[in-house]
Amino acid sequence: MSKRVVTFDNGNSHPHLGIYQDGKRIDLIDMNTFLARFPYHEYKEWIFIISHVGKEHELLAEIKSLPHTRYVKQFVHDRKLGKMPIHYSETLGDDRLVQAAYLFHEMKEPTILIDAGTFITIDLITNNGFEGGHIFPGMQTFLKAYQQGTYLPCLSVDQIQFESKMPQTTEEAILRASGLYLDAILNYYLKQFSDHHFVVTGGSHNMVKERLVVLKTKKLSVNQTLIHESLFALHQHFGVKK
């Protein structure tokens, strides 16, 4: 039996891990569930492949010194990220980098990658490599900005409205402004890259997918676990083999 491999998406919120055995993902769990289920003596020999853009915490501190732990940036430093050219500075986040590299090697046409999480990153990947992209506040992050107003309500993403008529209450004003915000972003990319393949991932993938359908996106796919597939593919091609 091969050594167990764990892909670790340590994002800005909701860190989660994919557990692989013999080349197949057998579980996908959040960090607290992982800590409750697996004691240190059990996972200390496992292989961890980490995308790290979030905070330091207990699990990261425990596994960072293990012999088979690898970060995305280590693969980059060792020039082991495949043949994708990167037209971006060295500050490019692990999650954007590894997912773009995966799509670059798998895609058959120019691609727009939308990762809708705490922040919405939208990146362009072509045969020329990673061409760059934008970072926007995610939908819940956008709504939280209204908490700067003393008397404004605390609202959630599932309340966001995509209606064209003018709002007539404070809640409607916030919720419909949030809908306009997302549609404006998506419309910009659809206008610029209408013939590209749009790939959507991240925690708010369903909302983004639904809006892209409404906006009549020509080529659209959703991959909720893209980050884990990307990290595992990185391990398969360039990672620890024993």
Short mmCIF file of C-alpha atoms in Angstrom, two decimals:
data_model
loop_
_atom_site.label_atom_id
_atom_site.label_comp_id
_atom_site.label_asym_id
_atom_site.label_seq_id
_atom_site.Cartn_x
_atom_site.Cartn_y
_atom_site.Cartn_z
CA MET A 1 0.00 0.00 0.00
CA SER A 2 1.37 3.43 -0.96
CA LYS A 3 1.93 6.18 1.57
CA ARG A 4 -1.18 8.27 2.26
CA VAL A 5 -1.21 11.71 0.63
CA VAL A 6 -3.03 14.72 2.08
CA THR A 7 -3.76 17.85 0.05
CA PHE A 8 -4.16 20.80 2.38
CA ASP A 9 -5.95 23.96 1.24
CA ASN A 10 -5.06 26.43 3.98
CA GLY A 11 -7.05 29.35 2.61
CA ASN A 12 -8.20 32.60 4.14
CA SER A 13 -11.14 30.78 5.74
CA HIS A 14 -12.39 27.20 6.19
CA PRO A 15 -9.10 25.23 5.80
CA HIS A 16 -9.83 21.76 4.47
CA LEU A 17 -7.96 18.63 3.50
CA GLY A 18 -8.28 15.95 0.85
CA ILE A 19 -7.07 12.49 1.83
CA TYR A 20 -5.75 10.21 -0.93
CA GLN A 21 -4.91 6.55 -0.85
CA ASP A 22 -3.56 4.56 -3.81
CA GLY A 23 -4.21 7.46 -6.18
CA LYS A 24 -7.84 8.08 -5.19
CA ARG A 25 -9.37 10.67 -2.89
CA ILE A 26 -11.10 8.83 -0.06
CA ASP A 27 -12.18 11.83 2.04
CA LEU A 28 -12.55 15.61 2.02
CA ILE A 29 -12.84 17.18 5.48
CA ASP A 30 -12.34 20.45 7.31
CA MET A 31 -9.35 21.03 9.54
CA ASN A 32 -11.16 20.56 12.87
CA THR A 33 -12.58 17.23 11.73
CA PHE A 34 -9.10 16.12 10.65
CA LEU A 35 -7.62 16.99 14.05
CA ALA A 36 -10.41 15.18 15.89
CA ARG A 37 -10.18 12.07 13.72
CA PHE A 38 -6.43 11.56 13.29
CA PRO A 39 -3.82 11.65 16.09
CA TYR A 40 -0.36 12.98 15.33
CA HIS A 41 1.33 9.57 15.56
CA GLU A 42 -0.92 8.35 12.74
CA TYR A 43 -0.30 11.13 10.22
CA LYS A 44 3.30 12.04 10.99
CA GLU A 45 4.54 9.77 8.17
CA TRP A 46 1.98 10.94 5.62
CA ILE A 47 2.76 13.17 2.66
CA PHE A 48 1.28 16.68 2.91
CA ILE A 49 1.03 18.96 -0.14
CA ILE A 50 0.06 22.43 1.03
CA SER A 51 -1.44 25.52 -0.57
CA HIS A 52 -0.86 28.18 2.10
CA VAL A 53 -2.46 31.62 1.82
CA GLY A 54 -4.18 31.77 5.23
CA LYS A 55 -3.22 31.98 8.87
CA GLU A 56 -0.76 29.89 10.84
CA HIS A 57 -2.49 27.46 13.21
CA GLU A 58 -2.01 24.28 15.25
CA LEU A 59 -2.10 21.76 12.42
CA LEU A 60 0.23 23.75 10.19
CA ALA A 61 2.70 24.08 13.05
CA GLU A 62 2.65 20.31 13.59
CA ILE A 63 3.13 19.23 9.99
CA LYS A 64 5.48 21.92 8.65
CA SER A 65 8.58 20.11 9.95
CA LEU A 66 7.53 16.60 8.93
CA PRO A 67 9.85 14.93 6.40
CA HIS A 68 7.25 14.58 3.63
CA THR A 69 5.60 18.02 3.83
CA ARG A 70 5.82 20.20 0.73
CA TYR A 71 4.48 23.69 0.01
CA VAL A 72 3.52 24.92 -3.45
CA LYS A 73 6.25 27.57 -3.21
CA GLN A 74 8.86 24.82 -2.70
CA PHE A 75 7.87 23.26 -6.02
CA VAL A 76 8.20 26.68 -7.64
CA HIS A 77 11.63 27.22 -6.06
CA ASP A 78 12.78 23.83 -7.34
CA ARG A 79 11.37 24.63 -10.81
CA LYS A 80 8.92 21.75 -10.53
CA LEU A 81 5.62 23.24 -11.64
CA GLY A 82 5.57 22.03 -15.21
CA LYS A 83 6.03 24.19 -18.26
CA MET A 84 3.60 27.02 -17.49
CA PRO A 85 5.14 30.50 -17.98
CA ILE A 86 4.08 32.93 -15.24
CA HIS A 87 3.53 36.56 -16.20
CA TYR A 88 3.09 37.78 -12.64
CA SER A 89 5.17 38.79 -9.63
CA GLU A 90 6.44 36.36 -7.00
CA THR A 91 3.55 37.38 -4.71
CA LEU A 92 1.11 35.18 -6.62
CA GLY A 93 -0.84 33.09 -4.08
CA ASP A 94 -0.33 29.33 -3.88
CA ASP A 95 -3.97 28.56 -4.67
CA ARG A 96 -4.05 30.67 -7.83
CA LEU A 97 -0.68 29.34 -8.93
CA VAL A 98 -1.30 25.61 -8.54
CA GLN A 99 -4.81 25.68 -9.99
CA ALA A 100 -3.65 27.70 -12.98
CA ALA A 101 -0.77 25.27 -13.57
CA TYR A 102 -3.15 22.33 -13.45
CA LEU A 103 -5.53 23.94 -15.95
CA PHE A 104 -2.64 24.99 -18.19
CA HIS A 105 -1.55 21.38 -18.58
CA GLU A 106 -5.09 20.02 -18.92
CA MET A 107 -6.89 22.68 -20.97
CA LYS A 108 -7.66 22.55 -24.66
CA GLU A 109 -8.55 26.25 -25.01
CA PRO A 110 -7.93 29.60 -23.27
CA THR A 111 -9.48 29.58 -19.82
CA ILE A 112 -10.86 32.04 -17.27
CA LEU A 113 -10.55 30.61 -13.77
CA ILE A 114 -12.95 32.05 -11.17
CA ASP A 115 -12.20 31.05 -7.58
CA ALA A 116 -15.04 32.47 -5.50
CA GLY A 117 -14.14 32.29 -1.83
CA THR A 118 -13.28 34.86 0.85
CA PHE A 119 -11.91 36.76 -2.13
CA ILE A 120 -12.91 36.28 -5.74
CA THR A 121 -9.86 35.77 -7.93
CA ILE A 122 -10.34 35.74 -11.69
CA ASP A 123 -7.35 34.66 -13.76
CA LEU A 124 -6.55 34.22 -17.42
CA ILE A 125 -4.70 31.07 -18.54
CA THR A 126 -3.71 30.66 -22.19
CA ASN A 127 -1.10 28.77 -24.20
CA ASN A 128 1.24 31.60 -23.18
CA GLY A 129 0.85 30.61 -19.52
CA PHE A 130 -0.56 32.45 -16.53
CA GLU A 131 -1.44 35.89 -17.90
CA GLY A 132 -2.60 37.50 -14.64
CA GLY A 133 -5.95 38.47 -13.18
CA HIS A 134 -7.91 40.43 -10.60
CA ILE A 135 -8.66 40.02 -6.90
CA PHE A 136 -12.07 41.19 -5.65
CA PRO A 137 -13.70 40.97 -2.23
CA GLY A 138 -15.75 37.78 -1.99
CA MET A 139 -19.50 38.05 -1.55
CA GLN A 140 -19.51 37.61 2.24
CA THR A 141 -16.49 39.92 2.52
CA PHE A 142 -18.37 42.50 0.42
CA LEU A 143 -21.41 42.28 2.71
CA LYS A 144 -19.24 42.64 5.82
CA ALA A 145 -18.10 46.05 4.58
CA TYR A 146 -21.57 47.36 5.42
CA GLN A 147 -20.86 46.68 9.10
CA GLN A 148 -18.88 49.92 9.07
CA GLY A 149 -22.29 51.62 9.20
CA THR A 150 -23.69 51.76 12.72
CA TYR A 151 -27.30 51.10 11.79
CA LEU A 152 -26.88 48.84 8.78
CA PRO A 153 -28.06 45.21 9.05
CA CYS A 154 -25.85 42.11 9.05
CA LEU A 155 -26.86 40.07 5.98
CA SER A 156 -25.73 36.77 4.46
CA VAL A 157 -24.76 35.66 0.98
CA ASP A 158 -27.86 33.52 0.49
CA GLN A 159 -29.99 36.66 0.76
CA ILE A 160 -28.33 38.48 -2.16
CA GLN A 161 -30.80 39.64 -4.80
CA PHE A 162 -30.37 39.99 -8.54
CA GLU A 163 -33.34 42.20 -9.36
CA SER A 164 -33.33 45.23 -11.63
CA LYS A 165 -36.06 47.27 -9.92
CA MET A 166 -35.03 49.99 -7.50
CA PRO A 167 -34.66 48.97 -3.84
CA GLN A 168 -37.19 50.39 -1.40
CA THR A 169 -35.70 49.26 1.94
CA THR A 170 -32.21 49.35 3.42
CA GLU A 171 -31.90 45.57 3.21
CA GLU A 172 -32.91 45.58 -0.45
CA ALA A 173 -30.45 48.41 -1.11
CA ILE A 174 -27.57 46.29 0.24
CA LEU A 175 -28.65 42.96 -1.21
CA ARG A 176 -29.31 44.28 -4.72
CA ALA A 177 -26.10 46.33 -4.67
CA SER A 178 -24.28 43.09 -3.88
CA GLY A 179 -25.94 41.41 -6.85
CA LEU A 180 -24.99 44.31 -9.11
CA TYR A 181 -21.41 44.07 -7.85
CA LEU A 182 -21.07 40.41 -8.84
CA ASP A 183 -22.81 40.85 -12.19
CA ALA A 184 -20.60 43.83 -13.05
CA ILE A 185 -17.48 41.74 -12.48
CA LEU A 186 -18.77 38.81 -14.51
CA ASN A 187 -20.06 41.02 -17.31
CA TYR A 188 -16.65 42.65 -17.65
CA TYR A 189 -14.96 39.28 -18.16
CA LEU A 190 -17.67 37.98 -20.47
CA LYS A 191 -17.31 41.08 -22.63
CA GLN A 192 -13.53 40.72 -22.80
CA PHE A 193 -13.29 36.92 -23.08
CA SER A 194 -16.63 35.68 -24.40
CA ASP A 195 -15.09 32.77 -26.33
CA HIS A 196 -12.97 31.49 -23.45
CA HIS A 197 -13.81 28.51 -21.28
CA PHE A 198 -14.96 29.68 -17.81
CA VAL A 199 -14.06 27.36 -14.91
CA VAL A 200 -15.64 28.10 -11.52
CA THR A 201 -14.52 26.84 -8.11
CA GLY A 202 -14.57 28.02 -4.48
CA GLY A 203 -17.16 28.25 -1.71
CA SER A 204 -19.53 30.52 -3.65
CA HIS A 205 -19.23 28.52 -6.87
CA ASN A 206 -22.98 27.87 -7.10
CA MET A 207 -23.92 31.55 -7.06
CA VAL A 208 -21.27 32.43 -9.63
CA LYS A 209 -22.28 29.51 -11.86
CA GLU A 210 -25.95 30.51 -11.72
CA ARG A 211 -25.14 34.10 -12.70
CA LEU A 212 -22.91 32.96 -15.56
CA VAL A 213 -25.77 30.80 -16.83
CA VAL A 214 -28.16 33.75 -16.65
CA LEU A 215 -25.59 35.89 -18.45
CA LYS A 216 -25.42 33.25 -21.21
CA THR A 217 -21.81 32.14 -20.85
CA LYS A 218 -20.93 30.02 -23.88
CA LYS A 219 -18.47 27.59 -22.26
CA LEU A 220 -18.83 26.91 -18.56
CA SER A 221 -17.79 24.20 -16.11
CA VAL A 222 -17.68 23.90 -12.32
CA ASN A 223 -15.07 22.04 -10.27
CA GLN A 224 -15.63 22.48 -6.55
CA THR A 225 -12.54 20.44 -5.61
CA LEU A 226 -10.15 21.91 -8.17
CA ILE A 227 -7.59 22.96 -5.54
CA HIS A 228 -7.27 19.38 -4.27
CA GLU A 229 -7.06 17.87 -7.74
CA SER A 230 -4.39 20.44 -8.58
CA LEU A 231 -2.32 19.75 -5.46
CA PHE A 232 -2.54 15.99 -5.92
CA ALA A 233 -1.53 16.28 -9.58
CA LEU A 234 1.47 18.36 -8.46
CA HIS A 235 2.46 15.58 -6.09
CA GLN A 236 2.00 12.89 -8.72
CA HIS A 237 4.27 14.62 -11.19
CA PHE A 238 6.92 16.15 -8.92
CA GLY A 239 6.35 15.12 -5.31
CA VAL A 240 7.69 12.62 -2.80
CA LYS A 241 7.46 9.12 -4.25
CA LYS A 242 8.18 7.00 -1.17
#
